[in-house]
Short mmCIF file of C-alpha atoms and ligand atoms in Angstrom, two decimals:
data_model
loop_
_atom_site.label_atom_id
_atom_site.label_comp_id
_atom_site.label_asym_id
_atom_site.label_seq_id
_atom_site.Cartn_x
_atom_site.Cartn_y
_atom_site.Cartn_z
CA MET A 1 24.39 132.82 38.26
CA THR A 2 24.14 129.10 39.02
CA ILE A 3 25.66 127.94 42.30
CA ALA A 4 27.46 124.59 42.10
CA MET A 5 27.14 122.77 45.40
CA ALA A 6 29.17 119.70 46.39
CA LEU A 7 27.35 117.48 48.88
CA THR A 8 29.00 114.75 50.91
CA LYS A 9 27.43 111.40 50.18
CA GLY A 10 26.74 108.80 52.84
CA ARG A 11 26.05 109.72 56.46
CA LEU A 12 25.39 113.43 55.85
CA GLU A 13 23.42 112.99 52.64
CA LYS A 14 19.93 112.52 54.03
CA ASN A 15 20.12 115.33 56.58
CA THR A 16 21.62 117.73 54.04
CA ILE A 17 18.84 117.05 51.54
CA ALA A 18 16.27 117.49 54.33
CA MET A 19 17.77 120.92 55.06
CA LEU A 20 17.61 121.90 51.40
CA ASP A 21 13.98 120.77 51.34
CA GLU A 22 13.29 122.94 54.39
CA CYS A 23 14.77 125.86 52.44
CA GLY A 24 12.08 125.20 49.82
CA TYR A 25 14.55 124.03 47.18
CA GLY A 26 13.75 121.42 44.51
CA THR A 27 15.74 118.33 45.47
CA GLU A 28 13.61 115.68 43.71
CA ALA A 29 16.50 114.58 41.47
CA LEU A 30 18.78 114.15 44.50
CA LYS A 31 16.21 111.92 46.15
CA ASN A 32 15.69 109.73 43.08
CA LYS A 33 19.28 109.66 42.09
CA GLY A 34 19.88 106.19 40.64
CA ARG A 35 23.52 106.21 39.60
CA ALA A 36 23.63 109.82 38.47
CA LEU A 37 26.13 112.12 40.17
CA VAL A 38 25.04 115.60 39.05
CA PHE A 39 21.58 116.99 39.78
CA ALA A 40 19.84 120.24 38.88
CA ASP A 41 17.59 121.88 41.44
CA THR A 42 14.06 122.19 40.06
CA LYS A 43 13.26 125.43 41.88
CA LYS A 44 16.52 127.32 42.41
CA ASP A 45 19.49 128.12 40.23
CA LEU A 46 21.53 125.45 41.94
CA GLU A 47 23.39 122.39 40.70
CA TYR A 48 24.33 119.63 43.11
CA PHE A 49 26.89 116.89 42.94
CA LEU A 50 27.44 114.08 45.39
CA VAL A 51 31.02 113.24 46.32
CA LYS A 52 33.12 111.71 49.09
CA ALA A 53 34.00 114.04 51.96
CA ASN A 54 37.65 114.62 51.01
CA ASP A 55 36.66 115.26 47.41
CA CYS A 56 34.10 117.82 48.55
CA ILE A 57 36.96 119.97 49.89
CA THR A 58 39.01 119.40 46.73
CA TYR A 59 36.16 120.48 44.44
CA VAL A 60 35.52 123.60 46.51
CA GLU A 61 39.20 124.50 46.77
CA HIS A 62 39.56 124.23 43.00
CA GLY A 63 36.41 126.25 42.36
CA VAL A 64 34.59 123.47 40.52
CA ALA A 65 32.05 123.67 43.32
CA ASP A 66 31.22 127.15 44.62
CA VAL A 67 30.11 125.76 47.96
CA GLY A 68 30.23 122.42 49.77
CA VAL A 69 28.71 120.62 52.72
CA VAL A 70 31.25 118.53 54.60
CA GLY A 71 31.95 117.30 58.13
CA LYS A 72 34.26 119.24 60.45
CA ASP A 73 36.19 115.97 60.91
CA THR A 74 37.29 116.05 57.27
CA LEU A 75 38.02 119.79 57.45
CA LEU A 76 40.21 119.34 60.54
CA GLU A 77 42.13 116.55 58.87
CA GLY A 78 42.95 118.30 55.61
CA GLY A 79 42.32 121.27 53.36
CA LYS A 80 42.52 124.93 54.22
CA ASP A 81 41.90 127.07 51.12
CA TYR A 82 38.20 127.87 51.59
CA TYR A 83 35.93 129.93 53.80
CA GLU A 84 33.99 128.00 56.44
CA LEU A 85 30.86 130.14 56.76
CA LEU A 86 28.15 128.17 58.52
CA ASP A 87 27.74 125.39 61.06
CA LEU A 88 24.77 123.44 59.74
CA GLU A 89 24.42 121.60 63.07
CA ILE A 90 23.66 118.30 61.38
CA GLY A 91 25.76 115.14 61.42
CA LYS A 92 26.66 115.84 65.01
CA CYS A 93 29.22 113.51 66.54
CA LYS A 94 32.62 113.81 68.19
CA PHE A 95 36.22 112.77 67.96
CA ILE A 96 37.12 110.48 70.84
CA VAL A 97 40.09 108.55 72.18
CA ALA A 98 39.20 104.95 73.04
CA SER A 99 40.89 101.74 74.06
CA LEU A 100 40.24 98.40 75.67
CA PRO A 101 39.39 98.97 79.37
CA GLU A 102 42.53 97.18 80.55
CA THR A 103 44.87 99.43 78.55
CA ASP A 104 46.07 102.27 80.77
CA LEU A 105 46.71 104.41 77.70
CA PHE A 106 47.49 107.73 79.39
CA ASN A 107 49.86 106.16 81.92
CA LYS A 108 51.68 103.84 79.58
CA VAL A 109 55.46 104.21 79.70
CA GLY A 110 57.14 104.90 76.37
CA GLN A 111 55.60 105.32 72.98
CA ILE A 112 51.95 104.43 72.41
CA LYS A 113 50.43 103.25 69.14
CA ILE A 114 47.23 104.88 67.93
CA GLY A 115 45.12 103.61 65.03
CA THR A 116 43.05 106.18 63.19
CA LYS A 117 41.54 107.37 59.94
CA TYR A 118 42.54 110.88 61.06
CA PRO A 119 46.34 110.98 61.56
CA THR A 120 46.58 114.80 61.67
CA VAL A 121 43.88 115.16 64.31
CA ALA A 122 45.32 112.28 66.36
CA ARG A 123 48.92 113.56 66.16
CA GLN A 124 47.88 117.08 67.22
CA TYR A 125 45.87 115.74 70.13
CA PHE A 126 48.69 113.62 71.58
CA LEU A 127 51.25 116.33 70.87
CA SER A 128 49.13 118.74 72.93
CA LYS A 129 49.32 116.20 75.77
CA GLY A 130 53.09 115.92 75.37
CA MET A 131 52.79 112.18 74.69
CA ASP A 132 55.08 110.11 72.51
CA VAL A 133 52.87 108.51 69.88
CA GLU A 134 53.15 106.43 66.75
CA ILE A 135 50.16 107.00 64.48
CA ILE A 136 49.05 104.06 62.36
CA LYS A 137 46.73 105.07 59.52
CA ILE A 138 43.71 102.76 59.18
CA ASP A 139 41.13 103.23 56.43
CA GLY A 140 38.05 101.73 58.07
CA SER A 141 36.73 99.66 60.99
CA VAL A 142 39.34 101.33 63.18
CA GLU A 143 37.84 99.66 66.27
CA LEU A 144 39.41 96.40 65.13
CA SER A 145 42.99 97.63 65.53
CA PRO A 146 43.26 97.52 69.35
CA LEU A 147 41.29 94.26 69.44
CA LEU A 148 43.88 92.59 67.22
CA GLY A 149 46.81 94.17 69.07
CA LEU A 150 47.90 96.48 66.26
CA CYS A 151 47.39 99.57 68.44
CA ASP A 152 47.04 100.56 72.09
CA GLY A 153 44.10 102.82 71.31
CA ILE A 154 42.23 104.71 68.63
CA VAL A 155 41.15 108.21 67.70
CA ASP A 156 37.87 107.97 65.84
CA ILE A 157 34.42 109.40 65.36
CA MET A 158 31.71 108.40 67.78
CA GLU A 159 28.09 109.07 66.95
CA THR A 160 25.84 106.72 68.91
CA GLY A 161 28.69 104.84 70.64
CA THR A 162 27.29 101.52 69.46
CA THR A 163 30.39 100.46 67.48
CA LEU A 164 32.68 101.04 70.47
CA LYS A 165 30.31 99.28 72.87
CA GLU A 166 29.82 96.25 70.65
CA ASN A 167 33.58 95.86 70.39
CA GLY A 168 34.26 96.26 74.11
CA LEU A 169 36.10 99.59 73.81
CA VAL A 170 35.74 102.47 76.26
CA VAL A 171 35.98 106.23 75.71
CA LEU A 172 38.95 107.77 77.49
CA ASP A 173 38.62 111.36 76.30
CA THR A 174 36.76 113.62 73.89
CA VAL A 175 38.96 115.45 71.40
CA CYS A 176 36.32 117.83 70.00
CA PRO A 177 32.73 117.97 68.76
CA ILE A 178 31.99 117.61 65.04
CA SER A 179 29.16 118.74 62.76
CA ALA A 180 28.63 119.52 59.08
CA ARG A 181 29.82 122.88 57.77
CA LEU A 182 29.12 124.97 54.70
CA ILE A 183 32.39 125.81 52.97
CA VAL A 184 32.77 128.34 50.18
CA ASN A 185 35.31 128.81 47.41
CA LYS A 186 37.14 132.11 47.97
CA ALA A 187 36.85 133.43 44.39
CA ALA A 188 33.21 132.33 44.11
CA PHE A 189 32.44 134.30 47.26
CA ARG A 190 33.53 137.45 45.41
CA LEU A 191 31.94 136.61 42.04
CA LYS A 192 28.65 135.11 43.28
CA ARG A 193 28.44 136.90 46.60
CA ASN A 194 24.72 137.70 46.53
CA GLU A 195 23.66 134.22 45.47
CA ILE A 196 25.90 132.62 48.10
CA LEU A 197 24.68 135.00 50.81
CA ASP A 198 21.07 134.13 49.85
CA LEU A 199 21.88 130.45 50.21
CA ILE A 200 23.51 131.05 53.60
CA THR A 201 20.48 133.06 54.78
CA ASP A 202 18.14 130.22 53.76
CA LEU A 203 20.27 127.56 55.45
CA GLU A 204 20.77 129.70 58.54
CA SER A 205 17.03 130.06 59.02
CA VAL A 206 16.67 126.26 58.94
CA VAL A 207 19.52 125.88 61.45
CA LYS A 208 17.71 128.30 63.78
CA LYS A 209 14.37 126.55 63.25
CA ASN A 210 15.90 123.15 63.98
CA ALA A 211 17.61 124.50 67.10
CA ALA A 212 14.33 126.01 68.35
CA SER A 213 12.43 122.75 67.78
CA THR A 214 14.93 120.70 69.83
CA GLN A 215 14.84 123.06 72.82
C1 PRP B 301 32.30 105.56 61.73
C2 PRP B 301 33.37 105.58 62.80
C3 PRP B 301 32.93 104.46 63.71
C4 PRP B 301 31.42 104.54 63.63
C5 PRP B 301 30.86 105.25 64.84
O1 PRP B 301 32.62 104.59 60.80
O2 PRP B 301 34.65 105.38 62.25
O3 PRP B 301 33.39 103.22 63.26
O4 PRP B 301 31.11 105.27 62.44
O5 PRP B 301 29.46 105.31 64.83
P1 PRP B 301 28.60 104.92 66.12
O6 PRP B 301 29.18 105.64 67.30
O7 PRP B 301 27.20 105.41 65.81
O8 PRP B 301 28.65 103.43 66.29
P2 PRP B 301 31.84 104.41 59.43
O9 PRP B 301 30.45 103.92 59.65
O10 PRP B 301 31.93 105.70 58.68
O11 PRP B 301 32.61 103.24 58.71
P3 PRP B 301 34.15 102.85 58.56
O12 PRP B 301 34.67 102.50 59.92
O13 PRP B 301 34.17 101.69 57.64
O14 PRP B 301 34.83 104.07 58.01
#
């Protein structure tokens, strides 16, 4: 049975394809994609499609994709009706709290304003600290919001730290680490169990190989 696999386009795309290559799969079409969105594997009974992170969860939850590769950041923010079966250990970054150095965010009296693309993650974090917070949803370039005075601080993803540094922001706390995960549709895991377990075994061996080579 063919496995339909939703891949997150953008940041994770290259590393995910490299992992599939390491598994010995036929990803030529994915690498020469032009404007196509659906790609057949040339060696395995696999079909890939490239989607935005949130849509990856949606396709898996609805069973259009049997499996998906998506960042833990997106999983923490929304979606719950899937199995998360493997940490692929790629796309590693973390959720951080940052502000301008002169903003004493954690000692500010009264309500603080936080700009973020991840309102659920941000709300939970400040709730766990017992802090009164107004979350302002921003869709991109979140670092701009404290610079322009819209917010006191931000909750965002940090990978290299370059964006924060270039905008004069400092990290105040780490919320949690993030990496890409393999998620699986619940019904597909019953119907295509062997095929999905084979895929997981292949990916798992690459995860282990990558971990060994970085030690
Ligand atoms: C993400 C994140 C930061 C940046 C961090 O944004 O929101 O802005 O990457 O990366 P760095 O630590 O390596 O500098 P993205 O590039 O996805 O763009 P966006 O802000 O437009 O969503």
